[in-house]
PDB file of C-alpha atoms in Angstrom:
ATOM      1  CA  MET A   1     -21.178   9.908 -10.181  1.00 59.00           C
ATOM      2  CA  SER A   2     -17.804  10.740  -8.701  1.00 67.00           C
ATOM      3  CA  ARG A   3     -17.636  12.035  -5.147  1.00 72.00           C
ATOM      4  CA  SER A   4     -15.352  14.780  -3.895  1.00 68.00           C
ATOM      5  CA  THR A   5     -14.569  14.375  -0.205  1.00 67.00           C
ATOM      6  CA  PRO A   6     -11.526  14.354   2.044  1.00 63.00           C
ATOM      7  CA  GLY A   7     -10.046  10.898   1.510  1.00 64.00           C
ATOM      8  CA  SER A   8      -8.391  10.134   4.842  1.00 62.00           C
ATOM      9  CA  LEU A   9      -7.420   6.652   5.927  1.00 59.00           C
ATOM     10  CA  SER A  10      -6.154   5.404   9.263  1.00 53.00           C
ATOM     11  CA  LEU A  11      -4.064   2.284   8.780  1.00 51.00           C
ATOM     12  CA  LEU A  12      -4.776  -0.125  11.631  1.00 45.00           C
ATOM     13  CA  GLY A  13      -3.120  -3.415  12.537  1.00 42.00           C
ATOM     14  CA  THR A  14      -0.212  -3.150  10.130  1.00 42.00           C
ATOM     15  CA  LEU A  15       2.079  -6.168  10.367  1.00 41.00           C
ATOM     16  CA  ILE A  16       5.525  -5.747   8.833  1.00 41.00           C
ATOM     17  CA  LEU A  17       8.221  -8.334   8.276  1.00 44.00           C
ATOM     18  CA  ALA A  18      11.348  -6.199   8.052  1.00 42.00           C
ATOM     19  CA  ALA A  19      14.588  -7.489   6.568  1.00 44.00           C
ATOM     20  CA  ALA A  20      17.861  -5.608   7.072  1.00 42.00           C
ATOM     21  CA  PHE A  21      20.365  -5.755   4.218  1.00 39.00           C
ATOM     22  CA  PRO A  22      23.969  -4.892   5.172  1.00 36.00           C
ATOM     23  CA  PHE A  23      26.432  -3.093   2.955  1.00 34.00           C
ATOM     24  CA  SER A  24      29.160  -5.153   1.286  1.00 30.00           C
ATOM     25  CA  LEU A  25      31.643  -4.019   3.959  1.00 31.00           C
ATOM     26  CA  ALA A  26      29.514  -5.619   6.693  1.00 36.00           C
ATOM     27  CA  ALA A  27      29.023  -8.780   4.641  1.00 36.00           C
ATOM     28  CA  GLN A  28      32.781  -9.141   4.161  1.00 36.00           C
ATOM     29  CA  ALA A  29      33.360  -8.815   7.906  1.00 37.00           C
ATOM     30  CA  LEU A  30      30.821 -11.582   8.584  1.00 39.00           C
ATOM     31  CA  GLU A  31      32.572 -13.919   6.140  1.00 42.00           C
ATOM     32  CA  THR A  32      35.910 -13.439   7.918  1.00 41.00           C
ATOM     33  CA  GLY A  33      34.316 -14.053  11.321  1.00 44.00           C
ATOM     34  CA  GLU A  34      34.898 -10.509  12.491  1.00 48.00           C
ATOM     35  CA  GLU A  35      32.212  -8.322  14.000  1.00 50.00           C
ATOM     36  CA  GLY A  36      31.245  -5.828  11.304  1.00 52.00           C
ATOM     37  CA  PRO A  37      29.199  -2.656  11.342  1.00 61.00           C
ATOM     38  CA  ALA A  38      25.439  -2.849  11.815  1.00 67.00           C
ATOM     39  CA  PRO A  39      23.309  -2.813   8.644  1.00 73.00           C
ATOM     40  CA  ARG A  40      22.410   0.688   7.473  1.00 81.00           C
ATOM     41  CA  ILE A  41      19.715  -0.209   4.904  1.00 84.00           C
ATOM     42  CA  HIS A  42      16.486  -1.927   5.939  1.00 84.00           C
ATOM     43  CA  ALA A  43      13.467  -3.008   3.903  1.00 85.00           C
ATOM     44  CA  GLY A  44      10.072  -4.469   4.764  1.00 85.00           C
ATOM     45  CA  VAL A  45       6.670  -5.381   3.399  1.00 84.00           C
ATOM     46  CA  ALA A  46       3.356  -5.447   5.269  1.00 83.00           C
ATOM     47  CA  GLY A  47      -0.257  -6.405   5.015  1.00 84.00           C
ATOM     48  CA  ALA A  48      -2.367  -3.364   5.870  1.00 85.00           C
ATOM     49  CA  VAL A  49      -5.951  -2.865   7.081  1.00 85.00           C
ATOM     50  CA  ALA A  50      -7.306   0.637   6.414  1.00 86.00           C
ATOM     51  CA  GLN A  51     -10.144   2.277   8.365  1.00 85.00           C
ATOM     52  CA  PRO A  52     -11.667   5.290   6.532  1.00 87.00           C
ATOM     53  CA  LEU A  53     -12.215   8.455   8.575  1.00 83.00           C
ATOM     54  CA  GLY A  54     -14.363  11.550   8.223  1.00 83.00           C
ATOM     55  CA  GLU A  55     -16.683  12.004   5.259  1.00 84.00           C
ATOM     56  CA  PHE A  56     -14.874   9.230   3.373  1.00 85.00           C
ATOM     57  CA  SER A  57     -16.277   6.709   5.876  1.00 85.00           C
ATOM     58  CA  ASP A  58     -19.836   7.581   4.742  1.00 86.00           C
ATOM     59  CA  TYR A  59     -19.165   5.702   1.482  1.00 87.00           C
ATOM     60  CA  VAL A  60     -16.370   3.239   2.321  1.00 87.00           C
ATOM     61  CA  THR A  61     -16.350   0.862   5.287  1.00 87.00           C
ATOM     62  CA  LEU A  62     -12.928  -0.800   5.102  1.00 86.00           C
ATOM     63  CA  GLY A  63      -9.860  -1.169   2.914  1.00 88.00           C
ATOM     64  CA  GLY A  64      -6.881  -3.460   2.705  1.00 89.00           C
ATOM     65  CA  GLY A  65      -3.672  -3.989   0.812  1.00 89.00           C
ATOM     66  CA  LEU A  66       0.105  -3.888   1.095  1.00 88.00           C
ATOM     67  CA  ARG A  67       2.628  -1.380   2.429  1.00 88.00           C
ATOM     68  CA  ALA A  68       6.391  -1.438   1.889  1.00 89.00           C
ATOM     69  CA  PHE A  69       9.290   0.668   3.116  1.00 89.00           C
ATOM     70  CA  LEU A  70      12.985   1.277   2.566  1.00 90.00           C
ATOM     71  CA  ARG A  71      14.882   2.841   5.477  1.00 90.00           C
ATOM     72  CA  TRP A  72      18.406   4.237   5.500  1.00 91.00           C
ATOM     73  CA  ASP A  73      19.977   4.814   8.917  1.00 89.00           C
ATOM     74  CA  LEU A  74      21.679   8.201   9.034  1.00 90.00           C
ATOM     75  CA  GLU A  75      23.898   7.074  11.936  1.00 84.00           C
ATOM     76  CA  PRO A  76      25.072   3.619  13.121  1.00 78.00           C
ATOM     77  CA  GLY A  77      22.664   3.414  16.053  1.00 75.00           C
ATOM     78  CA  GLY A  78      19.614   3.794  13.834  1.00 79.00           C
ATOM     79  CA  ARG A  79      18.081   6.516  16.003  1.00 90.00           C
ATOM     80  CA  ALA A  80      17.638   8.803  12.985  1.00 94.00           C
ATOM     81  CA  ALA A  81      16.804   7.529   9.524  1.00 92.00           C
ATOM     82  CA  LEU A  82      15.282   8.478   6.179  1.00 95.00           C
ATOM     83  CA  ARG A  83      12.226   6.415   5.267  1.00 94.00           C
ATOM     84  CA  LEU A  84      10.754   5.846   1.792  1.00 95.00           C
ATOM     85  CA  GLY A  85       7.275   4.327   1.824  1.00 93.00           C
ATOM     86  CA  ALA A  86       4.925   2.926  -0.819  1.00 94.00           C
ATOM     87  CA  GLY A  87       1.505   1.333  -0.605  1.00 92.00           C
ATOM     88  CA  PHE A  88      -1.418  -0.178  -2.472  1.00 93.00           C
ATOM     89  CA  LEU A  89      -4.884  -0.179  -0.894  1.00 92.00           C
ATOM     90  CA  ASN A  90      -8.125  -1.590  -2.259  1.00 93.00           C
ATOM     91  CA  TYR A  91     -11.471  -0.299  -0.946  1.00 92.00           C
ATOM     92  CA  GLY A  92     -13.975  -2.054  -3.208  1.00 90.00           C
ATOM     93  CA  ASN A  93     -14.433  -4.697  -5.929  1.00 89.00           C
ATOM     94  CA  GLU A  94     -17.304  -5.938  -8.058  1.00 89.00           C
ATOM     95  CA  THR A  95     -17.359  -8.752 -10.638  1.00 83.00           C
ATOM     96  CA  ARG A  96     -20.078  -9.741 -13.093  1.00 83.00           C
ATOM     97  CA  ARG A  97     -20.397 -12.090 -16.065  1.00 84.00           C
ATOM     98  CA  VAL A  98     -20.777 -10.412 -19.472  1.00 78.00           C
ATOM     99  CA  CYS A  99     -20.813 -11.496 -23.121  1.00 79.00           C
ATOM    100  CA  LEU A 100     -17.672 -11.086 -25.204  1.00 75.00           C
ATOM    101  CA  GLY A 101     -18.564  -9.180 -28.378  1.00 68.00           C
ATOM    102  CA  GLY A 102     -21.950  -8.231 -29.767  1.00 58.00           C
ATOM    103  CA  GLY A 103     -24.402  -9.996 -31.984  1.00 57.00           C
ATOM    104  CA  VAL A 104     -27.058 -12.575 -31.210  1.00 58.00           C
ATOM    105  CA  GLY A 105     -26.431 -15.035 -28.406  1.00 65.00           C
ATOM    106  CA  CYS A 106     -23.637 -15.241 -25.881  1.00 75.00           C
ATOM    107  CA  ARG A 107     -21.297 -18.084 -26.794  1.00 73.00           C
ATOM    108  CA  ILE A 108     -18.288 -16.658 -24.935  1.00 77.00           C
ATOM    109  CA  GLN A 109     -18.700 -15.247 -21.446  1.00 79.00           C
ATOM    110  CA  VAL A 110     -16.041 -13.340 -19.540  1.00 82.00           C
ATOM    111  CA  ASP A 111     -15.675 -11.871 -16.069  1.00 81.00           C
ATOM    112  CA  LEU A 112     -15.686  -8.073 -15.860  1.00 81.00           C
ATOM    113  CA  THR A 113     -14.066  -6.923 -12.588  1.00 85.00           C
ATOM    114  CA  THR A 114     -13.996  -3.314 -11.419  1.00 89.00           C
ATOM    115  CA  SER A 115     -11.732  -2.348  -8.506  1.00 91.00           C
ATOM    116  CA  ASN A 116     -11.271   0.866  -6.509  1.00 93.00           C
ATOM    117  CA  ASN A 117      -7.688   1.416  -5.394  1.00 94.00           C
ATOM    118  CA  ILE A 118      -5.340   3.933  -3.802  1.00 94.00           C
ATOM    119  CA  LEU A 119      -1.626   4.164  -4.638  1.00 94.00           C
ATOM    120  CA  LEU A 120       0.658   5.797  -2.043  1.00 94.00           C
ATOM    121  CA  LEU A 121       4.229   7.112  -2.122  1.00 96.00           C
ATOM    122  CA  SER A 122       5.953   9.097   0.635  1.00 96.00           C
ATOM    123  CA  VAL A 123       9.342  10.117   2.010  1.00 97.00           C
ATOM    124  CA  GLY A 124      10.308  11.552   5.394  1.00 97.00           C
ATOM    125  CA  PRO A 125      12.286  11.141   8.621  1.00 97.00           C
ATOM    126  CA  GLU A 126      12.088   8.320  11.153  1.00 95.00           C
ATOM    127  CA  LEU A 127      13.250   8.615  14.779  1.00 95.00           C
ATOM    128  CA  ALA A 128      13.800   5.592  17.031  1.00 93.00           C
ATOM    129  CA  MET A 129      14.671   4.692  20.603  1.00 93.00           C
ATOM    130  CA  PRO A 130      15.966   1.266  21.706  1.00 90.00           C
ATOM    131  CA  VAL A 131      14.229  -0.333  24.701  1.00 90.00           C
ATOM    132  CA  GLY A 132      16.027  -3.577  25.478  1.00 89.00           C
ATOM    133  CA  PRO A 133      15.914  -5.751  22.344  1.00 88.00           C
ATOM    134  CA  ALA A 134      12.964  -3.750  20.959  1.00 89.00           C
ATOM    135  CA  ARG A 135      13.107  -0.638  18.833  1.00 88.00           C
ATOM    136  CA  LEU A 136      10.385   1.988  19.278  1.00 93.00           C
ATOM    137  CA  TYR A 137      10.010   4.335  16.336  1.00 92.00           C
ATOM    138  CA  GLY A 138       7.935   7.159  14.918  1.00 94.00           C
ATOM    139  CA  HIS A 139       7.897   8.494  11.383  1.00 95.00           C
ATOM    140  CA  GLY A 140       6.336  11.190   9.218  1.00 95.00           C
ATOM    141  CA  GLY A 141       6.300  11.822   5.524  1.00 95.00           C
ATOM    142  CA  VAL A 142       4.959  13.759   2.562  1.00 96.00           C
ATOM    143  CA  GLY A 143       4.279  12.490  -0.928  1.00 96.00           C
ATOM    144  CA  ILE A 144       1.466  11.715  -3.341  1.00 95.00           C
ATOM    145  CA  SER A 145      -1.632   9.531  -3.354  1.00 93.00           C
ATOM    146  CA  TYR A 146      -3.685   8.473  -6.360  1.00 95.00           C
ATOM    147  CA  PHE A 147      -7.287   7.211  -6.277  1.00 93.00           C
ATOM    148  CA  SER A 148      -8.049   4.992  -9.282  1.00 94.00           C
ATOM    149  CA  THR A 149     -11.021   2.933 -10.496  1.00 92.00           C
ATOM    150  CA  ASP A 150     -10.103   0.325 -13.118  1.00 91.00           C
ATOM    151  CA  SER A 151     -11.926  -2.435 -14.985  1.00 88.00           C
ATOM    152  CA  ARG A 152     -10.364  -5.615 -16.371  1.00 87.00           C
ATOM    153  CA  VAL A 153     -11.670  -8.586 -18.358  1.00 83.00           C
ATOM    154  CA  SER A 154     -10.613 -12.202 -17.844  1.00 83.00           C
ATOM    155  CA  GLY A 155     -11.855 -15.556 -19.075  1.00 76.00           C
ATOM    156  CA  THR A 156     -13.923 -17.813 -16.832  1.00 71.00           C
ATOM    157  CA  GLY A 157     -11.287 -20.553 -17.144  1.00 69.00           C
ATOM    158  CA  ASP A 158      -8.286 -18.212 -17.127  1.00 70.00           C
ATOM    159  CA  PRO A 159      -8.000 -15.710 -14.245  1.00 69.00           C
ATOM    160  CA  ASP A 160      -5.304 -13.632 -15.982  1.00 71.00           C
ATOM    161  CA  PRO A 161      -6.854 -10.468 -17.495  1.00 74.00           C
ATOM    162  CA  PHE A 162      -6.424  -9.918 -21.234  1.00 76.00           C
ATOM    163  CA  ALA A 163      -7.842  -6.371 -21.368  1.00 79.00           C
ATOM    164  CA  SER A 164      -8.124  -3.471 -18.908  1.00 83.00           C
ATOM    165  CA  SER A 165      -9.110   0.185 -18.796  1.00 86.00           C
ATOM    166  CA  GLN A 166      -9.074   3.009 -16.260  1.00 88.00           C
ATOM    167  CA  ASN A 167     -12.527   4.435 -15.572  1.00 87.00           C
ATOM    168  CA  PHE A 168     -11.585   7.309 -13.269  1.00 88.00           C
ATOM    169  CA  GLY A 169      -8.590   8.708 -11.399  1.00 91.00           C
ATOM    170  CA  ASP A 170      -7.540  11.632  -9.219  1.00 92.00           C
ATOM    171  CA  GLY A 171      -4.334  12.299  -7.286  1.00 92.00           C
ATOM    172  CA  GLY A 172      -2.302  14.895  -5.458  1.00 93.00           C
ATOM    173  CA  PHE A 173      -0.342  15.806  -2.353  1.00 93.00           C
ATOM    174  CA  SER A 174      -0.618  13.572   0.736  1.00 93.00           C
ATOM    175  CA  TRP A 175       0.928  13.323   4.195  1.00 92.00           C
ATOM    176  CA  SER A 176       1.338  10.583   6.793  1.00 91.00           C
ATOM    177  CA  GLY A 177       2.566   9.888  10.306  1.00 91.00           C
ATOM    178  CA  GLY A 178       2.855   6.763  12.383  1.00 90.00           C
ATOM    179  CA  ALA A 179       4.581   4.810  15.134  1.00 90.00           C
ATOM    180  CA  GLY A 180       5.398   1.214  15.943  1.00 89.00           C
ATOM    181  CA  VAL A 181       7.672  -1.305  17.614  1.00 87.00           C
ATOM    182  CA  GLN A 182      10.231  -3.579  15.987  1.00 86.00           C
ATOM    183  CA  LEU A 183      11.398  -6.860  17.554  1.00 84.00           C
ATOM    184  CA  PRO A 184      14.288  -9.015  16.291  1.00 83.00           C
ATOM    185  CA  LEU A 185      13.318 -12.569  15.311  1.00 80.00           C
ATOM    186  CA  ALA A 186      16.219 -14.412  13.702  1.00 78.00           C
ATOM    187  CA  ARG A 187      19.050 -14.238  11.203  1.00 77.00           C
ATOM    188  CA  VAL A 188      18.749 -15.889   7.793  1.00 75.00           C
ATOM    189  CA  ARG A 189      22.046 -16.166   5.891  1.00 75.00           C
ATOM    190  CA  GLU A 190      23.425 -13.465   8.207  1.00 71.00           C
ATOM    191  CA  ILE A 191      20.524 -11.129   7.353  1.00 74.00           C
ATOM    192  CA  PRO A 192      18.587 -10.023  10.478  1.00 77.00           C
ATOM    193  CA  ILE A 193      14.820 -10.525  10.255  1.00 80.00           C
ATOM    194  CA  SER A 194      12.472  -8.533  12.513  1.00 82.00           C
ATOM    195  CA  PHE A 195       8.780  -8.418  13.365  1.00 82.00           C
ATOM    196  CA  ASP A 196       7.266  -4.955  13.088  1.00 83.00           C
ATOM    197  CA  PHE A 197       3.839  -3.823  14.300  1.00 83.00           C
ATOM    198  CA  GLY A 198       2.692  -0.271  13.704  1.00 85.00           C
ATOM    199  CA  MET A 199      -0.176   2.127  13.077  1.00 86.00           C
ATOM    200  CA  ALA A 200      -0.231   5.166  10.807  1.00 88.00           C
ATOM    201  CA  TYR A 201      -2.472   8.003   9.690  1.00 88.00           C
ATOM    202  CA  GLN A 202      -2.702   8.745   5.983  1.00 88.00           C
ATOM    203  CA  GLY A 203      -4.129  12.108   4.924  1.00 89.00           C
ATOM    204  CA  ASN A 204      -5.031  12.470   1.256  1.00 87.00           C
ATOM    205  CA  GLY A 205      -6.659  15.894   1.123  1.00 85.00           C
ATOM    206  CA  ARG A 206      -9.722  16.343  -1.100  1.00 87.00           C
ATOM    207  CA  ARG A 207     -10.171  13.759  -3.859  1.00 87.00           C
ATOM    208  CA  GLU A 208     -12.732  12.833  -6.477  1.00 87.00           C
ATOM    209  CA  TYR A 209     -13.296   9.081  -6.516  1.00 87.00           C
ATOM    210  CA  LEU A 210     -15.715   6.271  -7.331  1.00 87.00           C
ATOM    211  CA  THR A 211     -16.967   3.523  -5.037  1.00 85.00           C
ATOM    212  CA  ARG A 212     -18.500   0.110  -5.623  1.00 83.00           C
ATOM    213  CA  GLY A 213     -21.652   0.352  -7.759  1.00 78.00           C
ATOM    214  CA  ASP A 214     -20.989   3.896  -9.033  1.00 78.00           C
ATOM    215  CA  ILE A 215     -20.593   2.786 -12.677  1.00 77.00           C
ATOM    216  CA  THR A 216     -23.734   1.867 -14.635  1.00 74.00           C
ATOM    217  CA  ASP A 217     -23.649   0.305 -18.117  1.00 70.00           C
ATOM    218  CA  LEU A 218     -26.345   1.878 -20.329  1.00 69.00           C
ATOM    219  CA  PRO A 219     -28.142  -0.009 -23.148  1.00 67.00           C
ATOM    220  CA  ASP A 220     -26.421   2.069 -25.843  1.00 64.00           C
ATOM    221  CA  GLY A 221     -22.977   0.942 -24.610  1.00 61.00           C
ATOM    222  CA  SER A 222     -22.092   4.160 -22.787  1.00 64.00           C
ATOM    223  CA  LEU A 223     -21.310   4.492 -19.079  1.00 71.00           C
ATOM    224  CA  GLU A 224     -22.971   6.550 -16.393  1.00 69.00           C
TER     225      GLU A 224
END
């Protein structure tokens, strides 16, 4: 049975390794030994831990996944920027061994894995303030989120799935806001690498969704 509750997630302990990619003009200045303009485009990827809030926490205890961002500085100092964010969160998995095909006996067994996931996409402003070498920032955004429950089949000796199907899905408007601190680490091939730690709130509105154990296989082959 699908549930319809506010699906809100607070993302805690998000660690981001952010890489800044300069424009070709800045790269050319570095090659000639001249001091070029600061990079205007920055990108990063993060491991995320998600803590459900509200009624959603009655059915889900914890989630985890990946978050990524692309940031374009609207001015050279980076105090104002436009941020594009994307994310993938998983809040439940279950795997069981089943027979491949019908008939008598079970000569070929496969692993049937069902996962409950959330896909996120947002865009919005980011404001920052430098404090010594650190960069303090806050951001907000609007976009879409999609709750999806999918099943896939893989062989016991081959982890790559050879068949998959979506069992349930629901999506719509979402919003987010967060803050963090960014610290420079090093430069790799003239590309600055930073360490980024932040927290964010993700509001998903009201969603219908499935959790672990919500799908039951009936003897006649149908699903409940």
